[in-house]
Amino acid sequence: NAGVTQTPKFQVLKTGQSMTLQCAQDMNHEYMSWYRQDPGMGLRLIHYSVGAGITDQGEVPNGYNVSRSTTEDFPLRLLSAAPSQTSVYFCAISDRGRANYGYTFGSGTRLTVV
Amino acid sequence: GDSVTQMEGPVTLSEEAFLTINCTYTATGYPSLFWYVQYPGEGLQLLLKATKADDKGSNKGFEATYRKETTSFHLEKGSVQVSDSAVYFCALIRGYQKVTFGTGTKLQVIP
């Protein structure tokens, strides 16, 4: 039982390149989300999904796309990377009926855009 | 909107010292409150939680009490260890996906 698996752990992109950050879970949780963590700013919600086929925007969605075709996977796409997207990205999941029990986080993807 | 305010860090303590990290919140209704811990190079891990007023969450020697009258959820530990060095995040959840995090407080414990 791996919980939440994020790949890759590290990535360097050139400005304008595209890439997909992967998030996979084996806990059968309905709710999945992407956060970015920047120094002095805590965690900010990018996009989230309450189930397969359903996604919505969070606090900082610009420059990112998501889709949710299965319960297990919730990829985050950067269409044209910018230096402002240099950050650490976390995927977090929650059991819909147990949201008050907190979230389970992946170990993060550290992205640098040069 | 909802907000969480944590004390500025870093906090540097000697081993076996008493720890308090302050957290206050602003939210309507009755949020659930959490402390998460992040060790270097890792994701956040749930440390403890409280779901209603006057609840006390505890785990690994850490405690926090949900004080609705002061809108606070301060984290305490009686005797810190070097292994407690990490970044601590206070957070609230109101509703299904409405999560608000504080900016984090870095704790460094020196032998």
mmCIF file with all atom_site columns, C-alpha atoms in Angstrom:
data_model
loop_
_atom_site.group_PDB
_atom_site.id
_atom_site.type_symbol
_atom_site.label_atom_id
_atom_site.label_alt_id
_atom_site.label_comp_id
_atom_site.label_asym_id
_atom_site.label_entity_id
_atom_site.label_seq_id
_atom_site.pdbx_PDB_ins_code
_atom_site.Cartn_x
_atom_site.Cartn_y
_atom_site.Cartn_z
_atom_site.occupancy
_atom_site.B_iso_or_equiv
_atom_site.pdbx_formal_charge
_atom_site.auth_seq_id
_atom_site.auth_comp_id
_atom_site.auth_asym_id
_atom_site.auth_atom_id
_atom_site.pdbx_PDB_model_num
ATOM 1   C CA . ASN A 1 1   ? 0.000   0.000  0.000   1.00 0.00 ? 1   ASN A CA 1
ATOM 2   C CA . ALA A 1 2   ? 1.976   2.996  -1.282  1.00 0.00 ? 2   ALA A CA 1
ATOM 3   C CA . GLY A 1 3   ? -0.675  5.633  -0.490  1.00 0.00 ? 3   GLY A CA 1
ATOM 4   C CA . VAL A 1 4   ? 0.123   8.558  -2.782  1.00 0.00 ? 4   VAL A CA 1
ATOM 5   C CA . THR A 1 5   ? 2.891   8.277  -5.362  1.00 0.00 ? 5   THR A CA 1
ATOM 6   C CA . GLN A 1 6   ? 4.245   11.324 -7.160  1.00 0.00 ? 6   GLN A CA 1
ATOM 7   C CA . THR A 1 7   ? 6.623   11.239 -10.112 1.00 0.00 ? 7   THR A CA 1
ATOM 8   C CA . PRO A 1 8   ? 9.119   12.564 -10.915 1.00 0.00 ? 8   PRO A CA 1
ATOM 9   C CA . LYS A 1 9   ? 10.741  13.705 -7.666  1.00 0.00 ? 9   LYS A CA 1
ATOM 10  C CA . PHE A 1 10  ? 12.861  16.331 -9.405  1.00 0.00 ? 10  PHE A CA 1
ATOM 11  C CA . GLN A 1 11  ? 12.578  18.050 -12.777 1.00 0.00 ? 11  GLN A CA 1
ATOM 12  C CA . VAL A 1 12  ? 14.306  20.902 -14.547 1.00 0.00 ? 12  VAL A CA 1
ATOM 13  C CA . LEU A 1 13  ? 12.485  22.516 -17.466 1.00 0.00 ? 13  LEU A CA 1
ATOM 14  C CA . LYS A 1 14  ? 13.330  25.263 -19.870 1.00 0.00 ? 14  LYS A CA 1
ATOM 15  C CA . THR A 1 15  ? 10.910  28.158 -20.227 1.00 0.00 ? 15  THR A CA 1
ATOM 16  C CA . GLY A 1 16  ? 8.171   27.231 -22.670 1.00 0.00 ? 16  GLY A CA 1
ATOM 17  C CA . GLN A 1 17  ? 8.502   23.474 -22.312 1.00 0.00 ? 17  GLN A CA 1
ATOM 18  C CA . SER A 1 18  ? 5.563   21.348 -21.262 1.00 0.00 ? 18  SER A CA 1
ATOM 19  C CA . MET A 1 19  ? 5.409   18.461 -18.844 1.00 0.00 ? 19  MET A CA 1
ATOM 20  C CA . THR A 1 20  ? 3.050   16.360 -16.748 1.00 0.00 ? 20  THR A CA 1
ATOM 21  C CA . LEU A 1 21  ? 3.427   15.721 -13.048 1.00 0.00 ? 21  LEU A CA 1
ATOM 22  C CA . GLN A 1 22  ? 1.969   12.388 -12.091 1.00 0.00 ? 22  GLN A CA 1
ATOM 23  C CA . CYS A 1 23  ? -0.060  11.544 -8.987  1.00 0.00 ? 23  CYS A CA 1
ATOM 24  C CA . ALA A 1 24  ? -1.338  8.043  -8.326  1.00 0.00 ? 24  ALA A CA 1
ATOM 25  C CA . GLN A 1 25  ? -3.151  6.679  -5.271  1.00 0.00 ? 25  GLN A CA 1
ATOM 26  C CA . ASP A 1 26  ? -4.082  3.186  -4.135  1.00 0.00 ? 26  ASP A CA 1
ATOM 27  C CA . MET A 1 27  ? -6.401  4.180  -1.276  1.00 0.00 ? 27  MET A CA 1
ATOM 28  C CA . ASN A 1 28  ? -9.561  4.484  -3.374  1.00 0.00 ? 28  ASN A CA 1
ATOM 29  C CA . HIS A 1 29  ? -10.155 8.029  -2.137  1.00 0.00 ? 29  HIS A CA 1
ATOM 30  C CA . GLU A 1 30  ? -12.504 10.229 -4.099  1.00 0.00 ? 30  GLU A CA 1
ATOM 31  C CA . TYR A 1 31  ? -10.893 13.581 -3.447  1.00 0.00 ? 31  TYR A CA 1
ATOM 32  C CA . MET A 1 32  ? -7.542  14.457 -5.042  1.00 0.00 ? 32  MET A CA 1
ATOM 33  C CA . SER A 1 33  ? -5.813  17.809 -5.220  1.00 0.00 ? 33  SER A CA 1
ATOM 34  C CA . TRP A 1 34  ? -2.640  19.604 -6.261  1.00 0.00 ? 34  TRP A CA 1
ATOM 35  C CA . TYR A 1 35  ? -0.842  22.178 -4.131  1.00 0.00 ? 35  TYR A CA 1
ATOM 36  C CA . ARG A 1 36  ? 2.244   24.224 -4.705  1.00 0.00 ? 36  ARG A CA 1
ATOM 37  C CA . GLN A 1 37  ? 4.547   25.183 -1.862  1.00 0.00 ? 37  GLN A CA 1
ATOM 38  C CA . ASP A 1 38  ? 6.580   28.353 -2.024  1.00 0.00 ? 38  ASP A CA 1
ATOM 39  C CA . PRO A 1 39  ? 8.758   29.885 0.716   1.00 0.00 ? 39  PRO A CA 1
ATOM 40  C CA . GLY A 1 40  ? 6.784   32.112 3.067   1.00 0.00 ? 40  GLY A CA 1
ATOM 41  C CA . MET A 1 41  ? 3.474   31.338 1.352   1.00 0.00 ? 41  MET A CA 1
ATOM 42  C CA . GLY A 1 42  ? 2.459   28.004 2.767   1.00 0.00 ? 42  GLY A CA 1
ATOM 43  C CA . LEU A 1 43  ? 0.543   25.718 0.446   1.00 0.00 ? 43  LEU A CA 1
ATOM 44  C CA . ARG A 1 44  ? -1.758  27.026 -2.246  1.00 0.00 ? 44  ARG A CA 1
ATOM 45  C CA . LEU A 1 45  ? -4.409  24.944 -3.975  1.00 0.00 ? 45  LEU A CA 1
ATOM 46  C CA . ILE A 1 46  ? -4.042  24.684 -7.766  1.00 0.00 ? 46  ILE A CA 1
ATOM 47  C CA . HIS A 1 47  ? -6.784  22.258 -8.844  1.00 0.00 ? 47  HIS A CA 1
ATOM 48  C CA . TYR A 1 48  ? -8.849  19.570 -7.226  1.00 0.00 ? 48  TYR A CA 1
ATOM 49  C CA . SER A 1 49  ? -11.170 16.714 -8.106  1.00 0.00 ? 49  SER A CA 1
ATOM 50  C CA . VAL A 1 50  ? -14.021 15.157 -6.141  1.00 0.00 ? 50  VAL A CA 1
ATOM 51  C CA . GLY A 1 51  ? -14.230 12.103 -8.371  1.00 0.00 ? 51  GLY A CA 1
ATOM 52  C CA . ALA A 1 52  ? -13.510 10.684 -11.809 1.00 0.00 ? 52  ALA A CA 1
ATOM 53  C CA . GLY A 1 53  ? -14.590 13.090 -14.529 1.00 0.00 ? 53  GLY A CA 1
ATOM 54  C CA . ILE A 1 54  ? -14.957 16.050 -12.123 1.00 0.00 ? 54  ILE A CA 1
ATOM 55  C CA . THR A 1 55  ? -12.331 18.758 -11.655 1.00 0.00 ? 55  THR A CA 1
ATOM 56  C CA . ASP A 1 56  ? -12.364 22.341 -10.447 1.00 0.00 ? 56  ASP A CA 1
ATOM 57  C CA . GLN A 1 57  ? -10.009 25.254 -9.968  1.00 0.00 ? 57  GLN A CA 1
ATOM 58  C CA . GLY A 1 58  ? -8.360  26.211 -6.736  1.00 0.00 ? 58  GLY A CA 1
ATOM 59  C CA . GLU A 1 59  ? -6.637  29.398 -5.680  1.00 0.00 ? 59  GLU A CA 1
ATOM 60  C CA . VAL A 1 60  ? -3.855  29.515 -8.310  1.00 0.00 ? 60  VAL A CA 1
ATOM 61  C CA . PRO A 1 61  ? -4.982  27.569 -11.424 1.00 0.00 ? 61  PRO A CA 1
ATOM 62  C CA . ASN A 1 62  ? -3.460  29.695 -14.194 1.00 0.00 ? 62  ASN A CA 1
ATOM 63  C CA . GLY A 1 63  ? -0.863  27.877 -16.286 1.00 0.00 ? 63  GLY A CA 1
ATOM 64  C CA . TYR A 1 64  ? -1.985  24.420 -15.154 1.00 0.00 ? 64  TYR A CA 1
ATOM 65  C CA . ASN A 1 65  ? -4.426  21.848 -16.522 1.00 0.00 ? 65  ASN A CA 1
ATOM 66  C CA . VAL A 1 66  ? -5.814  18.713 -14.932 1.00 0.00 ? 66  VAL A CA 1
ATOM 67  C CA . SER A 1 67  ? -8.044  15.804 -15.841 1.00 0.00 ? 67  SER A CA 1
ATOM 68  C CA . ARG A 1 68  ? -9.379  12.851 -13.881 1.00 0.00 ? 68  ARG A CA 1
ATOM 69  C CA . SER A 1 69  ? -10.263 9.841  -16.010 1.00 0.00 ? 69  SER A CA 1
ATOM 70  C CA . THR A 1 70  ? -9.836  7.273  -13.218 1.00 0.00 ? 70  THR A CA 1
ATOM 71  C CA . THR A 1 71  ? -10.150 7.233  -9.440  1.00 0.00 ? 71  THR A CA 1
ATOM 72  C CA . GLU A 1 72  ? -6.449  6.399  -9.111  1.00 0.00 ? 72  GLU A CA 1
ATOM 73  C CA . ASP A 1 73  ? -4.734  9.089  -11.207 1.00 0.00 ? 73  ASP A CA 1
ATOM 74  C CA . PHE A 1 74  ? -4.759  12.881 -11.211 1.00 0.00 ? 74  PHE A CA 1
ATOM 75  C CA . PRO A 1 75  ? -2.042  14.312 -13.491 1.00 0.00 ? 75  PRO A CA 1
ATOM 76  C CA . LEU A 1 76  ? -1.081  17.984 -13.472 1.00 0.00 ? 76  LEU A CA 1
ATOM 77  C CA . ARG A 1 77  ? -0.016  19.479 -16.801 1.00 0.00 ? 77  ARG A CA 1
ATOM 78  C CA . LEU A 1 78  ? 2.119   22.532 -17.350 1.00 0.00 ? 78  LEU A CA 1
ATOM 79  C CA . LEU A 1 79  ? 1.431   23.657 -20.908 1.00 0.00 ? 79  LEU A CA 1
ATOM 80  C CA . SER A 1 80  ? 4.200   26.251 -21.256 1.00 0.00 ? 80  SER A CA 1
ATOM 81  C CA . ALA A 1 81  ? 6.478   26.410 -18.235 1.00 0.00 ? 81  ALA A CA 1
ATOM 82  C CA . ALA A 1 82  ? 7.457   29.768 -16.780 1.00 0.00 ? 82  ALA A CA 1
ATOM 83  C CA . PRO A 1 83  ? 10.064  30.600 -14.098 1.00 0.00 ? 83  PRO A CA 1
ATOM 84  C CA . SER A 1 84  ? 7.185   31.617 -11.789 1.00 0.00 ? 84  SER A CA 1
ATOM 85  C CA . GLN A 1 85  ? 6.168   27.963 -11.723 1.00 0.00 ? 85  GLN A CA 1
ATOM 86  C CA . THR A 1 86  ? 9.387   26.973 -9.998  1.00 0.00 ? 86  THR A CA 1
ATOM 87  C CA . SER A 1 87  ? 8.061   25.375 -6.829  1.00 0.00 ? 87  SER A CA 1
ATOM 88  C CA . VAL A 1 88  ? 7.499   22.162 -4.946  1.00 0.00 ? 88  VAL A CA 1
ATOM 89  C CA . TYR A 1 89  ? 4.275   20.459 -5.956  1.00 0.00 ? 89  TYR A CA 1
ATOM 90  C CA . PHE A 1 90  ? 2.281   18.166 -3.690  1.00 0.00 ? 90  PHE A CA 1
ATOM 91  C CA . CYS A 1 91  ? -0.607  15.887 -4.432  1.00 0.00 ? 91  CYS A CA 1
ATOM 92  C CA . ALA A 1 92  ? -3.030  15.374 -1.526  1.00 0.00 ? 92  ALA A CA 1
ATOM 93  C CA . ILE A 1 93  ? -5.973  13.007 -1.226  1.00 0.00 ? 93  ILE A CA 1
ATOM 94  C CA . SER A 1 94  ? -8.888  12.577 1.132   1.00 0.00 ? 94  SER A CA 1
ATOM 95  C CA . ASP A 1 95  ? -11.657 10.110 1.704   1.00 0.00 ? 95  ASP A CA 1
ATOM 96  C CA . ARG A 1 96  ? -14.865 11.947 0.916   1.00 0.00 ? 96  ARG A CA 1
ATOM 97  C CA . GLY A 1 97  ? -16.655 10.653 3.935   1.00 0.00 ? 97  GLY A CA 1
ATOM 98  C CA . ARG A 1 98  ? -13.708 11.333 6.216   1.00 0.00 ? 98  ARG A CA 1
ATOM 99  C CA . ALA A 1 99  ? -12.435 14.737 5.159   1.00 0.00 ? 99  ALA A CA 1
ATOM 100 C CA . ASN A 1 100 ? -12.217 15.790 8.776   1.00 0.00 ? 100 ASN A CA 1
ATOM 101 C CA . TYR A 1 101 ? -9.611  13.094 9.325   1.00 0.00 ? 101 TYR A CA 1
ATOM 102 C CA . GLY A 1 102 ? -7.147  15.090 7.249   1.00 0.00 ? 102 GLY A CA 1
ATOM 103 C CA . TYR A 1 103 ? -5.312  14.623 4.008   1.00 0.00 ? 103 TYR A CA 1
ATOM 104 C CA . THR A 1 104 ? -2.635  12.199 2.860   1.00 0.00 ? 104 THR A CA 1
ATOM 105 C CA . PHE A 1 105 ? 0.170   13.873 0.945   1.00 0.00 ? 105 PHE A CA 1
ATOM 106 C CA . GLY A 1 106 ? 2.618   12.580 -1.618  1.00 0.00 ? 106 GLY A CA 1
ATOM 107 C CA . SER A 1 107 ? 6.313   13.225 -1.156  1.00 0.00 ? 107 SER A CA 1
ATOM 108 C CA . GLY A 1 108 ? 6.384   16.037 -3.687  1.00 0.00 ? 108 GLY A CA 1
ATOM 109 C CA . THR A 1 109 ? 7.903   17.023 -7.024  1.00 0.00 ? 109 THR A CA 1
ATOM 110 C CA . ARG A 1 110 ? 10.549  19.734 -6.996  1.00 0.00 ? 110 ARG A CA 1
ATOM 111 C CA . LEU A 1 111 ? 10.301  21.653 -10.261 1.00 0.00 ? 111 LEU A CA 1
ATOM 112 C CA . THR A 1 112 ? 12.788  24.235 -11.490 1.00 0.00 ? 112 THR A CA 1
ATOM 113 C CA . VAL A 1 113 ? 12.057  26.292 -14.596 1.00 0.00 ? 113 VAL A CA 1
ATOM 114 C CA . VAL A 1 114 ? 15.079  28.027 -16.102 1.00 0.00 ? 114 VAL A CA 1
ATOM 115 C CA . GLY B 2 1   ? -12.504 34.354 3.827   1.00 0.00 ? 1   GLY B CA 1
ATOM 116 C CA . ASP B 2 2   ? -10.809 31.769 5.982   1.00 0.00 ? 2   ASP B CA 1
ATOM 117 C CA . SER B 2 3   ? -7.283  32.387 7.194   1.00 0.00 ? 3   SER B CA 1
ATOM 118 C CA . VAL B 2 4   ? -4.677  30.795 9.438   1.00 0.00 ? 4   VAL B CA 1
ATOM 119 C CA . THR B 2 5   ? -1.921  32.776 11.103  1.00 0.00 ? 5   THR B CA 1
ATOM 120 C CA . GLN B 2 6   ? 1.158   31.124 12.550  1.00 0.00 ? 6   GLN B CA 1
ATOM 121 C CA . MET B 2 7   ? 4.027   32.609 14.469  1.00 0.00 ? 7   MET B CA 1
ATOM 122 C CA . GLU B 2 8   ? 7.033   33.541 12.399  1.00 0.00 ? 8   GLU B CA 1
ATOM 123 C CA . GLY B 2 9   ? 9.996   31.241 12.493  1.00 0.00 ? 9   GLY B CA 1
ATOM 124 C CA . PRO B 2 10  ? 12.495  29.891 12.675  1.00 0.00 ? 10  PRO B CA 1
ATOM 125 C CA . VAL B 2 11  ? 12.176  28.747 16.256  1.00 0.00 ? 11  VAL B CA 1
ATOM 126 C CA . THR B 2 12  ? 15.428  27.485 17.738  1.00 0.00 ? 12  THR B CA 1
ATOM 127 C CA . LEU B 2 13  ? 15.333  25.490 20.974  1.00 0.00 ? 13  LEU B CA 1
ATOM 128 C CA . SER B 2 14  ? 17.719  23.381 22.956  1.00 0.00 ? 14  SER B CA 1
ATOM 129 C CA . GLU B 2 15  ? 16.915  19.717 23.385  1.00 0.00 ? 15  GLU B CA 1
ATOM 130 C CA . GLU B 2 16  ? 14.411  19.050 26.214  1.00 0.00 ? 16  GLU B CA 1
ATOM 131 C CA . ALA B 2 17  ? 13.055  22.610 26.081  1.00 0.00 ? 17  ALA B CA 1
ATOM 132 C CA . PHE B 2 18  ? 9.325   23.371 26.085  1.00 0.00 ? 18  PHE B CA 1
ATOM 133 C CA . LEU B 2 19  ? 7.785   24.153 22.702  1.00 0.00 ? 19  LEU B CA 1
ATOM 134 C CA . THR B 2 20  ? 4.866   26.383 21.822  1.00 0.00 ? 20  THR B CA 1
ATOM 135 C CA . ILE B 2 21  ? 3.972   27.302 18.257  1.00 0.00 ? 21  ILE B CA 1
ATOM 136 C CA . ASN B 2 22  ? 1.074   29.715 18.091  1.00 0.00 ? 22  ASN B CA 1
ATOM 137 C CA . CYS B 2 23  ? -1.760  29.346 15.613  1.00 0.00 ? 23  CYS B CA 1
ATOM 138 C CA . THR B 2 24  ? -4.891  31.457 15.315  1.00 0.00 ? 24  THR B CA 1
ATOM 139 C CA . TYR B 2 25  ? -7.604  31.233 12.724  1.00 0.00 ? 25  TYR B CA 1
ATOM 140 C CA . THR B 2 26  ? -10.467 33.119 11.161  1.00 0.00 ? 26  THR B CA 1
ATOM 141 C CA . ALA B 2 27  ? -13.351 31.110 9.788   1.00 0.00 ? 27  ALA B CA 1
ATOM 142 C CA . THR B 2 28  ? -17.110 31.000 9.813   1.00 0.00 ? 28  THR B CA 1
ATOM 143 C CA . GLY B 2 29  ? -18.924 28.005 11.136  1.00 0.00 ? 29  GLY B CA 1
ATOM 144 C CA . TYR B 2 30  ? -17.137 25.156 12.853  1.00 0.00 ? 30  TYR B CA 1
ATOM 145 C CA . PRO B 2 31  ? -13.932 24.162 11.111  1.00 0.00 ? 31  PRO B CA 1
ATOM 146 C CA . SER B 2 32  ? -11.768 21.197 11.975  1.00 0.00 ? 32  SER B CA 1
ATOM 147 C CA . LEU B 2 33  ? -8.215  22.106 12.931  1.00 0.00 ? 33  LEU B CA 1
ATOM 148 C CA . PHE B 2 34  ? -5.005  20.291 12.137  1.00 0.00 ? 34  PHE B CA 1
ATOM 149 C CA . TRP B 2 35  ? -1.286  20.354 12.643  1.00 0.00 ? 35  TRP B CA 1
ATOM 150 C CA . TYR B 2 36  ? 0.888   18.889 9.919   1.00 0.00 ? 36  TYR B CA 1
ATOM 151 C CA . VAL B 2 37  ? 4.633   18.281 10.075  1.00 0.00 ? 37  VAL B CA 1
ATOM 152 C CA . GLN B 2 38  ? 7.052   18.342 7.154   1.00 0.00 ? 38  GLN B CA 1
ATOM 153 C CA . TYR B 2 39  ? 10.489  16.797 7.535   1.00 0.00 ? 39  TYR B CA 1
ATOM 154 C CA . PRO B 2 40  ? 13.224  17.856 5.102   1.00 0.00 ? 40  PRO B CA 1
ATOM 155 C CA . GLY B 2 41  ? 12.627  16.536 1.593   1.00 0.00 ? 41  GLY B CA 1
ATOM 156 C CA . GLU B 2 42  ? 9.289   14.978 2.458   1.00 0.00 ? 42  GLU B CA 1
ATOM 157 C CA . GLY B 2 43  ? 5.604   15.702 2.100   1.00 0.00 ? 43  GLY B CA 1
ATOM 158 C CA . LEU B 2 44  ? 3.332   16.827 4.892   1.00 0.00 ? 44  LEU B CA 1
ATOM 159 C CA . GLN B 2 45  ? 2.228   14.312 7.494   1.00 0.00 ? 45  GLN B CA 1
ATOM 160 C CA . LEU B 2 46  ? -0.786  14.701 9.719   1.00 0.00 ? 46  LEU B CA 1
ATOM 161 C CA . LEU B 2 47  ? 0.430   15.215 13.292  1.00 0.00 ? 47  LEU B CA 1
ATOM 162 C CA . LEU B 2 48  ? -2.805  15.773 15.183  1.00 0.00 ? 48  LEU B CA 1
ATOM 163 C CA . LYS B 2 49  ? -6.314  17.092 14.780  1.00 0.00 ? 49  LYS B CA 1
ATOM 164 C CA . ALA B 2 50  ? -9.349  18.405 16.649  1.00 0.00 ? 50  ALA B CA 1
ATOM 165 C CA . THR B 2 51  ? -12.817 18.514 15.164  1.00 0.00 ? 51  THR B CA 1
ATOM 166 C CA . LYS B 2 52  ? -14.786 20.555 17.698  1.00 0.00 ? 52  LYS B CA 1
ATOM 167 C CA . ALA B 2 53  ? -14.365 23.176 20.384  1.00 0.00 ? 53  ALA B CA 1
ATOM 168 C CA . ASP B 2 54  ? -12.452 22.094 23.510  1.00 0.00 ? 54  ASP B CA 1
ATOM 169 C CA . ASP B 2 55  ? -11.156 18.952 21.795  1.00 0.00 ? 55  ASP B CA 1
ATOM 170 C CA . LYS B 2 56  ? -7.520  18.185 22.472  1.00 0.00 ? 56  LYS B CA 1
ATOM 171 C CA . GLY B 2 57  ? -5.502  16.522 19.751  1.00 0.00 ? 57  GLY B CA 1
ATOM 172 C CA . SER B 2 58  ? -2.343  14.659 20.733  1.00 0.00 ? 58  SER B CA 1
ATOM 173 C CA . ASN B 2 59  ? 0.329   12.547 19.084  1.00 0.00 ? 59  ASN B CA 1
ATOM 174 C CA . LYS B 2 60  ? 4.015   11.765 19.717  1.00 0.00 ? 60  LYS B CA 1
ATOM 175 C CA . GLY B 2 61  ? 4.080   14.025 22.780  1.00 0.00 ? 61  GLY B CA 1
ATOM 176 C CA . PHE B 2 62  ? 2.578   16.994 20.906  1.00 0.00 ? 62  PHE B CA 1
ATOM 177 C CA . GLU B 2 63  ? -0.731  18.496 22.000  1.00 0.00 ? 63  GLU B CA 1
ATOM 178 C CA . ALA B 2 64  ? -3.085  21.216 20.807  1.00 0.00 ? 64  ALA B CA 1
ATOM 179 C CA . THR B 2 65  ? -6.471  22.317 22.155  1.00 0.00 ? 65  THR B CA 1
ATOM 180 C CA . TYR B 2 66  ? -9.234  23.772 19.977  1.00 0.00 ? 66  TYR B CA 1
ATOM 181 C CA . ARG B 2 67  ? -10.122 27.075 21.668  1.00 0.00 ? 67  ARG B CA 1
ATOM 182 C CA . LYS B 2 68  ? -13.134 28.608 19.988  1.00 0.00 ? 68  LYS B CA 1
ATOM 183 C CA . GLU B 2 69  ? -13.287 31.583 22.348  1.00 0.00 ? 69  GLU B CA 1
ATOM 184 C CA . THR B 2 70  ? -9.782  32.673 21.340  1.00 0.00 ? 70  THR B CA 1
ATOM 185 C CA . THR B 2 71  ? -9.883  31.078 17.838  1.00 0.00 ? 71  THR B CA 1
ATOM 186 C CA . SER B 2 72  ? -6.591  29.369 18.572  1.00 0.00 ? 72  SER B CA 1
ATOM 187 C CA . PHE B 2 73  ? -4.957  25.962 18.198  1.00 0.00 ? 73  PHE B CA 1
ATOM 188 C CA . HIS B 2 74  ? -1.494  26.322 19.673  1.00 0.00 ? 74  HIS B CA 1
ATOM 189 C CA . LEU B 2 75  ? 0.921   23.398 19.357  1.00 0.00 ? 75  LEU B CA 1
ATOM 190 C CA . GLU B 2 76  ? 2.848   22.375 22.486  1.00 0.00 ? 76  GLU B CA 1
ATOM 191 C CA . LYS B 2 77  ? 5.381   19.765 23.515  1.00 0.00 ? 77  LYS B CA 1
ATOM 192 C CA . GLY B 2 78  ? 6.921   19.436 26.917  1.00 0.00 ? 78  GLY B CA 1
ATOM 193 C CA . SER B 2 79  ? 10.377  18.282 25.891  1.00 0.00 ? 79  SER B CA 1
ATOM 194 C CA . VAL B 2 80  ? 11.580  18.559 22.306  1.00 0.00 ? 80  VAL B CA 1
ATOM 195 C CA . GLN B 2 81  ? 14.145  16.303 20.686  1.00 0.00 ? 81  GLN B CA 1
ATOM 196 C CA . VAL B 2 82  ? 16.534  16.879 17.804  1.00 0.00 ? 82  VAL B CA 1
ATOM 197 C CA . SER B 2 83  ? 14.326  14.564 15.729  1.00 0.00 ? 83  SER B CA 1
ATOM 198 C CA . ASP B 2 84  ? 11.451  17.076 16.081  1.00 0.00 ? 84  ASP B CA 1
ATOM 199 C CA . SER B 2 85  ? 13.300  19.527 13.827  1.00 0.00 ? 85  SER B CA 1
ATOM 200 C CA . ALA B 2 86  ? 10.907  20.154 10.945  1.00 0.00 ? 86  ALA B CA 1
ATOM 201 C CA . VAL B 2 87  ? 8.411   22.645 9.542   1.00 0.00 ? 87  VAL B CA 1
ATOM 202 C CA . TYR B 2 88  ? 5.022   22.683 11.254  1.00 0.00 ? 88  TYR B CA 1
ATOM 203 C CA . PHE B 2 89  ? 1.842   23.793 9.488   1.00 0.00 ? 89  PHE B CA 1
ATOM 204 C CA . CYS B 2 90  ? -1.435  24.720 11.098  1.00 0.00 ? 90  CYS B CA 1
ATOM 205 C CA . ALA B 2 91  ? -4.492  24.159 8.900   1.00 0.00 ? 91  ALA B CA 1
ATOM 206 C CA . LEU B 2 92  ? -8.253  24.277 8.997   1.00 0.00 ? 92  LEU B CA 1
ATOM 207 C CA . ILE B 2 93  ? -10.825 22.374 7.014   1.00 0.00 ? 93  ILE B CA 1
ATOM 208 C CA . ARG B 2 94  ? -14.302 23.761 6.609   1.00 0.00 ? 94  ARG B CA 1
ATOM 209 C CA . GLY B 2 95  ? -16.499 21.659 4.421   1.00 0.00 ? 95  GLY B CA 1
ATOM 210 C CA . TYR B 2 96  ? -15.373 18.978 2.056   1.00 0.00 ? 96  TYR B CA 1
ATOM 211 C CA . GLN B 2 97  ? -12.449 20.541 0.213   1.00 0.00 ? 97  GLN B CA 1
ATOM 212 C CA . LYS B 2 98  ? -11.996 23.951 1.736   1.00 0.00 ? 98  LYS B CA 1
ATOM 213 C CA . VAL B 2 99  ? -8.541  23.654 3.316   1.00 0.00 ? 99  VAL B CA 1
ATOM 214 C CA . THR B 2 100 ? -6.548  26.662 4.456   1.00 0.00 ? 100 THR B CA 1
ATOM 215 C CA . PHE B 2 101 ? -2.907  26.317 5.536   1.00 0.00 ? 101 PHE B CA 1
ATOM 216 C CA . GLY B 2 102 ? -0.748  28.623 7.560   1.00 0.00 ? 102 GLY B CA 1
ATOM 217 C CA . THR B 2 103 ? 2.632   29.629 6.171   1.00 0.00 ? 103 THR B CA 1
ATOM 218 C CA . GLY B 2 104 ? 4.539   27.148 8.324   1.00 0.00 ? 104 GLY B CA 1
ATOM 219 C CA . THR B 2 105 ? 6.917   27.510 11.265  1.00 0.00 ? 105 THR B CA 1
ATOM 220 C CA . LYS B 2 106 ? 10.373  26.021 11.081  1.00 0.00 ? 106 LYS B CA 1
ATOM 221 C CA . LEU B 2 107 ? 11.608  24.405 14.282  1.00 0.00 ? 107 LEU B CA 1
ATOM 222 C CA . GLN B 2 108 ? 15.274  23.700 14.853  1.00 0.00 ? 108 GLN B CA 1
ATOM 223 C CA . VAL B 2 109 ? 16.285  21.756 17.945  1.00 0.00 ? 109 VAL B CA 1
ATOM 224 C CA . ILE B 2 110 ? 19.961  21.820 18.879  1.00 0.00 ? 110 ILE B CA 1
ATOM 225 C CA . PRO B 2 111 ? 21.631  19.202 21.088  1.00 0.00 ? 111 PRO B CA 1
#
